Every structure is written in structure tokens, then in C-alpha cells.
């Protein structure tokens, strides 16, 4: 009887040693449980160079896209279109470029008119260059401003009299280029105005917007979208006769490694869901 009891105890002990091994045979010690097919996909980093005026909208849209395409990580570089164009031209990796002006895009597109593509650059992936958004150029007056500027006519008169300080973008910044057209419309000499101290410059539209918000200038010319984002009141809108249409072109770039994923994101930006986000701050769909 004692012998049988002893044998049972030995058998139970052996089974106790075997069971943990059997339970863990599907997953080795230190290994994680099997992952889903979605988790197995490698993360793809898509680099997007975009005009500074798109910062808020693209940041919001990226959160939506992350839910739809979790395997795609969007890396943004926001700055003036001129600066971004220079970076791409100098070899920076960029999958998708969204400019605040046609000039910078055409300078890199071999299919553009030779007068626009003066350097013969061929950095734009053909058949991806599209006009995606339209913006508006606006005059915003600082809360600290004591003058009574209510229109572009008032601004032109104040600039001539030399009793106002206006902020505008640099010459390589689209918003600065649109502002220059407005000055030409009023037959104002920018160089003379700058030398007389009535113009303050910003390297991109965000810097111009900050100068207005902080009251370091009396007024400035920015996009209506930036005025909305900064909580500034728009005093006047520039007409197409003053500076033309403000069109934002986009294109997949040859300098990137993920052109297919960039094209898919560009398609996503044109959906009704994304357009509602753009329109909320003042952009409108082209066409």
C-alpha cells in the first residue's frame, strides 16, 4: 500500500514538472504573443514639407490619418515655401511638398513653362502636381494700433505719410510676394518704404502674424487662415486685382523614398472630411 502511494506521488511530481513546459511551448520565455497582420507591417515615415500657414490644419488632419493608416507616420516640416523649396533643391528628403504659391512649385517642375522653371529642375513626380487649396490675403490691425486703418486704401495712405509700421513677408515668402503686388497696385516703392522704416519683415507668415499679435507693429498682411488661427480680426480682404489668386499647389517629390504613400496621403487631403477642416479656418477648394 505504501509502495503504491509512493508511486502516485512520484507520478504527480513528474506531471507537475511537465505541465508548465507544455503550456509555454507556444511562446518561448521572453517572447511576445503573436501580433496581428497590421502590427506586423513596418512603419513607413512620409515626410511632408508644407507652407507654415498649413500648420494647424495639417496637424489636425494627421491625427485622422493616423487612425486610418496607423502604419504610416507623417513627419512634417513647416516653413516658408521659399525656404522649403531651397531645402528640397539642396537634397533634403521630401515625399510631398505643399506650397503657398505656384512660383516655388513651378521652379522644381520640369513640365512647367521655362520662364517659371528657370533652372531646369526636375524634382516633381509627373502627374501628381495639383492645385489643392485657395487662401485669401488679408489686412489685420494690431489691438495696440492707435491709427484708424480700416482698408487697404487707408494702409496705402498711411504708408505714404510714414506714420504706420506694417509687417510683411520676405521676398522669398509667398505672402511677401502677394504683399509686394499690393504695394505695386498702389504704386508704392517697397525699397523706399523699407528704408524709411515703415516696414518690418518676417521670414514666414507665422512670424508676420506674431508681430501683429504682439503689437510690435501697427498692422500686417497675412492669410485669413493665419488670422483665424491667431484670433486676429480681419480688417480687409485683398481683391484678385490687387494680388491675384492665392493658390496652394501640392505634388509628390522625386527626392522622397515613399512616393506611393505620399500620393495616398495627397488623395486623402482632397476628401470631403479633410476639406471641412481646411474650410473651417478659411481655405476653400480649388475649382
Tab-separated table of C-alpha atoms in Angstrom:
chain	number	residue	atom	x	y	z
A	1	UNK	CA	0.000	0.000	0.000
A	2	UNK	CA	2.817	2.320	0.914
A	3	UNK	CA	4.583	1.394	-2.347
A	4	UNK	CA	1.516	2.391	-4.474
A	5	UNK	CA	1.169	5.685	-2.613
A	6	UNK	CA	4.835	6.413	-3.228
A	7	UNK	CA	4.453	5.684	-6.966
A	8	UNK	CA	1.423	8.026	-7.213
A	9	UNK	CA	3.376	10.833	-5.565
A	10	UNK	CA	6.276	10.379	-7.988
A	11	UNK	CA	3.865	10.394	-10.962
A	12	UNK	CA	2.158	13.589	-9.764
A	13	UNK	CA	5.510	15.261	-9.245
A	14	UNK	CA	6.629	14.422	-12.776
A	15	UNK	CA	3.363	15.724	-14.229
A	16	UNK	CA	3.767	18.939	-12.273
A	17	UNK	CA	7.155	19.446	-13.869
A	18	UNK	CA	5.875	18.707	-17.403
A	19	UNK	CA	2.700	20.857	-17.430
A	20	UNK	CA	4.419	24.300	-17.345
A	21	UNK	CA	6.586	23.206	-20.261
A	22	UNK	CA	3.533	22.115	-22.238
A	23	UNK	CA	1.651	25.348	-21.507
A	24	UNK	CA	4.535	27.551	-22.609
A	25	UNK	CA	5.500	25.561	-25.713
A	26	UNK	CA	3.608	28.008	-27.971
A	27	UNK	CA	5.565	31.022	-26.715
A	28	UNK	CA	9.177	30.852	-25.605
A	29	UNK	CA	10.257	32.627	-22.475
A	30	UNK	CA	10.879	36.315	-23.156
A	31	UNK	CA	8.892	36.294	-26.425
A	32	UNK	CA	5.747	38.369	-27.003
A	33	UNK	CA	2.442	36.860	-28.057
A	34	UNK	CA	1.781	36.622	-31.808
A	35	UNK	CA	0.943	40.027	-33.387
A	36	UNK	CA	-1.784	40.846	-35.878
A	37	UNK	CA	-1.131	41.368	-39.589
A	38	UNK	CA	-1.497	45.129	-39.111
A	39	UNK	CA	1.088	45.119	-36.311
A	40	UNK	CA	3.482	43.124	-38.481
A	41	UNK	CA	3.592	45.932	-41.091
A	42	UNK	CA	6.654	48.109	-40.841
A	43	UNK	CA	6.053	51.768	-40.027
A	44	UNK	CA	6.540	53.985	-43.073
A	45	UNK	CA	7.668	57.567	-42.445
A	46	UNK	CA	6.267	60.003	-45.011
A	47	UNK	CA	7.998	63.384	-44.957
A	48	UNK	CA	5.741	66.321	-45.801
A	49	UNK	CA	7.155	69.790	-46.475
A	50	UNK	CA	4.315	72.297	-46.107
A	51	UNK	CA	3.826	76.060	-46.010
A	52	UNK	CA	3.745	77.453	-42.462
A	53	UNK	CA	0.142	78.587	-42.923
A	54	UNK	CA	-0.907	74.912	-43.014
A	55	UNK	CA	0.496	74.072	-39.572
A	56	UNK	CA	-2.767	73.875	-37.627
A	57	UNK	CA	-4.894	72.183	-40.290
A	58	UNK	CA	-2.364	69.524	-41.277
A	59	UNK	CA	-1.648	68.743	-37.632
A	60	UNK	CA	-5.354	68.084	-37.084
A	61	UNK	CA	-5.654	66.065	-40.292
A	62	UNK	CA	-2.636	63.943	-39.373
A	63	UNK	CA	-4.494	62.697	-36.292
A	64	UNK	CA	-7.335	61.488	-38.516
A	65	UNK	CA	-4.930	59.831	-40.914
A	66	UNK	CA	-3.145	58.067	-38.065
A	67	UNK	CA	-6.391	56.289	-37.198
A	68	UNK	CA	-6.985	55.278	-40.809
A	69	UNK	CA	-3.394	54.329	-41.630
A	70	UNK	CA	-1.619	53.532	-38.335
A	71	UNK	CA	1.333	52.051	-40.203
A	72	UNK	CA	2.089	55.467	-41.782
A	73	UNK	CA	3.883	58.083	-39.688
A	74	UNK	CA	3.704	61.630	-41.057
A	75	UNK	CA	6.789	63.784	-40.479
A	76	UNK	CA	6.079	67.499	-41.074
A	77	UNK	CA	8.459	70.309	-41.885
A	78	UNK	CA	6.622	73.657	-41.754
A	79	UNK	CA	8.295	76.815	-43.033
A	80	UNK	CA	8.063	79.412	-45.784
A	81	UNK	CA	7.610	77.899	-49.241
A	82	UNK	CA	10.817	79.538	-50.428
A	83	UNK	CA	12.852	78.005	-47.608
A	84	UNK	CA	11.300	74.586	-48.197
A	85	UNK	CA	11.997	74.783	-51.922
A	86	UNK	CA	15.648	75.575	-51.212
A	87	UNK	CA	15.938	72.649	-48.796
A	88	UNK	CA	14.474	70.231	-51.359
A	89	UNK	CA	16.716	71.598	-54.097
A	90	UNK	CA	19.747	71.094	-51.862
A	91	UNK	CA	18.915	67.418	-51.342
A	92	UNK	CA	16.582	67.246	-48.361
A	93	UNK	CA	14.410	64.133	-48.411
A	94	UNK	CA	10.814	65.121	-49.093
A	95	UNK	CA	7.937	62.872	-50.147
A	96	UNK	CA	5.220	65.518	-50.509
A	97	UNK	CA	5.502	69.286	-50.951
A	98	UNK	CA	2.591	71.681	-50.392
A	99	UNK	CA	3.458	75.256	-51.315
A	100	UNK	CA	1.628	78.501	-50.593
A	101	UNK	CA	2.477	79.730	-54.085
A	102	UNK	CA	2.835	78.440	-57.634
A	103	UNK	CA	6.257	80.031	-58.082
A	104	UNK	CA	8.136	77.665	-55.763
A	105	UNK	CA	6.444	74.564	-57.154
A	106	UNK	CA	6.927	75.546	-60.795
A	107	UNK	CA	10.611	76.222	-60.181
A	108	UNK	CA	11.043	72.491	-59.491
A	109	UNK	CA	8.630	71.108	-62.102
A	110	UNK	CA	10.176	70.272	-65.477
A	111	UNK	CA	6.732	70.320	-67.108
A	112	UNK	CA	6.214	73.977	-66.134
A	113	UNK	CA	6.872	76.840	-68.510
A	114	UNK	CA	10.576	77.554	-68.978
A	115	UNK	CA	10.027	81.096	-67.716
A	116	UNK	CA	8.925	79.553	-64.401
A	117	UNK	CA	11.315	76.585	-64.355
A	118	UNK	CA	14.336	78.793	-64.957
A	119	UNK	CA	16.906	76.364	-63.533
A	120	UNK	CA	15.649	73.311	-65.377
A	121	UNK	CA	14.957	71.425	-62.138
A	122	UNK	CA	13.141	68.087	-62.380
A	123	UNK	CA	12.117	67.265	-58.808
A	124	UNK	CA	8.338	66.919	-59.158
A	125	UNK	CA	6.835	63.488	-59.857
A	126	UNK	CA	4.853	63.895	-63.046
A	127	UNK	CA	1.038	63.678	-62.951
A	128	UNK	CA	0.942	64.471	-59.204
A	129	UNK	CA	1.140	68.295	-59.397
A	130	UNK	CA	-2.311	69.636	-58.492
A	131	UNK	CA	-3.865	72.827	-57.122
A	132	UNK	CA	-5.363	71.755	-53.824
A	133	UNK	CA	-6.444	74.889	-51.888
A	134	UNK	CA	-7.193	78.580	-52.204
A	135	UNK	CA	-6.491	81.136	-49.478
A	136	UNK	CA	-7.119	84.868	-49.110
A	137	UNK	CA	-4.705	87.709	-48.381
A	138	UNK	CA	-5.904	89.947	-45.575
A	139	UNK	CA	-5.029	93.106	-43.695
A	140	UNK	CA	-5.004	92.711	-39.907
A	141	UNK	CA	-4.560	95.578	-37.459
A	142	UNK	CA	-2.936	95.143	-34.067
A	143	UNK	CA	-5.002	95.799	-30.927
A	144	UNK	CA	-2.218	98.182	-29.890
A	145	UNK	CA	-2.601	100.270	-33.051
A	146	UNK	CA	-3.853	103.813	-32.448
A	147	UNK	CA	-4.387	104.736	-36.122
A	148	UNK	CA	-7.693	104.326	-37.900
A	149	UNK	CA	-6.739	101.841	-40.625
A	150	UNK	CA	-9.846	100.086	-41.908
A	151	UNK	CA	-8.916	99.252	-45.505
A	152	UNK	CA	-6.032	98.796	-47.906
A	153	UNK	CA	-6.700	102.338	-49.124
A	154	UNK	CA	-6.150	103.574	-45.557
A	155	UNK	CA	-2.960	101.498	-45.317
A	156	UNK	CA	-1.593	102.913	-48.582
A	157	UNK	CA	-2.226	106.462	-47.386
A	158	UNK	CA	-0.606	105.789	-44.012
A	159	UNK	CA	2.464	104.247	-45.665
A	160	UNK	CA	2.833	107.297	-47.898
A	161	UNK	CA	2.616	109.586	-44.869
A	162	UNK	CA	5.118	107.459	-42.960
A	163	UNK	CA	3.009	107.206	-39.813
A	164	UNK	CA	2.451	103.439	-39.659
A	165	UNK	CA	4.584	100.324	-39.165
A	166	UNK	CA	3.473	97.398	-41.329
A	167	UNK	CA	4.692	93.788	-41.171
A	168	UNK	CA	5.086	91.735	-44.345
A	169	UNK	CA	6.845	88.579	-45.514
A	170	UNK	CA	10.319	88.473	-47.043
A	171	UNK	CA	10.748	88.429	-50.815
A	172	UNK	CA	11.090	84.615	-50.939
A	173	UNK	CA	7.882	84.096	-48.959
A	174	UNK	CA	4.613	83.804	-50.928
A	175	UNK	CA	2.694	86.092	-48.558
A	176	UNK	CA	5.501	88.632	-49.038
A	177	UNK	CA	5.224	88.275	-52.794
A	178	UNK	CA	1.468	88.861	-52.644
A	179	UNK	CA	2.076	91.915	-50.428
A	180	UNK	CA	4.563	93.277	-52.946
A	181	UNK	CA	1.885	93.037	-55.639
A	182	UNK	CA	-0.457	95.047	-53.421
A	183	UNK	CA	2.206	97.724	-52.950
A	184	UNK	CA	2.690	97.857	-56.728
A	185	UNK	CA	-1.083	98.105	-57.155
A	186	UNK	CA	-0.969	101.295	-55.067
A	187	UNK	CA	2.207	102.426	-56.861
A	188	UNK	CA	4.230	102.306	-53.666
A	189	UNK	CA	8.003	101.782	-53.742
A	190	UNK	CA	8.806	98.985	-51.293
A	191	UNK	CA	12.517	99.799	-51.161
A	192	UNK	CA	11.867	103.426	-50.234
A	193	UNK	CA	9.248	102.425	-47.671
A	194	UNK	CA	11.629	99.915	-46.068
A	195	UNK	CA	14.456	102.454	-45.898
A	196	UNK	CA	12.125	104.979	-44.262
A	197	UNK	CA	11.379	102.454	-41.504
A	198	UNK	CA	7.678	101.774	-42.079
A	199	UNK	CA	8.069	98.089	-42.993
A	200	UNK	CA	9.004	95.186	-40.725
A	201	UNK	CA	9.778	91.800	-42.299
A	202	UNK	CA	9.143	88.194	-41.309
A	203	UNK	CA	10.794	85.052	-42.666
A	204	UNK	CA	7.412	83.302	-42.934
A	205	UNK	CA	3.738	84.127	-42.432
A	206	UNK	CA	3.798	82.903	-38.822
A	207	UNK	CA	6.460	85.474	-37.930
A	208	UNK	CA	4.388	88.244	-39.534
A	209	UNK	CA	1.319	87.032	-37.628
A	210	UNK	CA	3.240	87.042	-34.338
A	211	UNK	CA	4.362	90.644	-34.885
A	212	UNK	CA	0.735	91.694	-35.280
A	213	UNK	CA	-0.456	89.643	-32.307
A	214	UNK	CA	2.239	91.007	-30.013
A	215	UNK	CA	1.612	94.595	-31.100
A	216	UNK	CA	5.186	95.174	-32.256
A	217	UNK	CA	3.715	96.590	-35.494
A	218	UNK	CA	0.562	98.567	-36.233
A	219	UNK	CA	-0.675	96.123	-38.858
A	220	UNK	CA	0.379	93.404	-41.232
A	221	UNK	CA	-0.607	91.464	-44.320
A	222	UNK	CA	-1.204	87.750	-43.762
A	223	UNK	CA	-3.569	84.989	-44.888
A	224	UNK	CA	-7.091	84.806	-43.485
A	225	UNK	CA	-6.286	81.297	-42.219
A	226	UNK	CA	-3.453	82.589	-40.036
A	227	UNK	CA	-5.656	85.417	-38.783
A	228	UNK	CA	-8.227	82.809	-37.752
A	229	UNK	CA	-5.662	80.606	-36.002
A	230	UNK	CA	-4.190	83.575	-34.103
A	231	UNK	CA	-7.578	85.042	-33.175
A	232	UNK	CA	-6.920	88.246	-35.116
A	233	UNK	CA	-9.670	90.360	-36.614
A	234	UNK	CA	-9.535	90.731	-40.395
A	235	UNK	CA	-9.810	94.397	-41.317
A	236	UNK	CA	-9.888	93.964	-45.101
A	237	UNK	CA	-9.517	91.352	-47.843
A	238	UNK	CA	-7.290	91.893	-50.870
A	239	UNK	CA	-9.060	91.558	-54.220
A	240	UNK	CA	-7.730	89.419	-57.097
A	241	UNK	CA	-6.969	92.704	-58.907
A	242	UNK	CA	-4.562	93.612	-56.115
A	243	UNK	CA	-2.543	90.421	-55.881
A	244	UNK	CA	-4.175	87.637	-57.914
A	245	UNK	CA	-5.481	84.340	-56.570
A	246	UNK	CA	-3.719	82.630	-53.677
A	247	UNK	CA	-3.436	79.032	-54.839
A	248	UNK	CA	-1.720	76.235	-52.898
A	249	UNK	CA	-0.266	73.563	-55.199
A	250	UNK	CA	0.863	70.137	-53.990
A	251	UNK	CA	2.986	67.419	-55.568
A	252	UNK	CA	4.807	64.203	-54.798
A	253	UNK	CA	8.558	64.759	-54.978
A	254	UNK	CA	11.208	62.615	-56.618
A	255	UNK	CA	13.514	63.213	-53.648
A	256	UNK	CA	11.408	61.010	-51.352
A	257	UNK	CA	11.569	57.272	-50.753
A	258	UNK	CA	7.840	56.740	-50.216
A	259	UNK	CA	6.148	58.212	-53.259
A	260	UNK	CA	3.216	55.782	-53.273
A	261	UNK	CA	2.360	56.511	-49.633
A	262	UNK	CA	2.767	60.248	-50.311
A	263	UNK	CA	0.297	60.013	-53.208
A	264	UNK	CA	-2.181	58.204	-50.954
A	265	UNK	CA	-1.928	60.966	-48.344
A	266	UNK	CA	-2.366	63.610	-51.048
A	267	UNK	CA	-5.548	61.831	-52.161
A	268	UNK	CA	-6.739	61.795	-48.541
A	269	UNK	CA	-6.227	65.565	-48.268
A	270	UNK	CA	-8.765	66.047	-51.051
A	271	UNK	CA	-11.562	64.144	-49.309
A	272	UNK	CA	-14.643	65.955	-48.019
A	273	UNK	CA	-13.617	65.139	-44.449
A	274	UNK	CA	-10.314	66.987	-44.828
A	275	UNK	CA	-11.827	69.837	-46.809
A	276	UNK	CA	-14.180	70.581	-43.912
A	277	UNK	CA	-11.115	71.080	-41.692
A	278	UNK	CA	-9.485	73.361	-44.277
A	279	UNK	CA	-12.682	75.354	-44.829
A	280	UNK	CA	-13.160	75.827	-41.074
A	281	UNK	CA	-10.165	78.178	-40.965
A	282	UNK	CA	-10.805	79.967	-44.268
A	283	UNK	CA	-9.351	77.788	-47.018
A	284	UNK	CA	-11.541	76.792	-49.949
A	285	UNK	CA	-11.397	74.003	-52.513
A	286	UNK	CA	-9.889	74.994	-55.866
A	287	UNK	CA	-12.398	74.748	-58.678
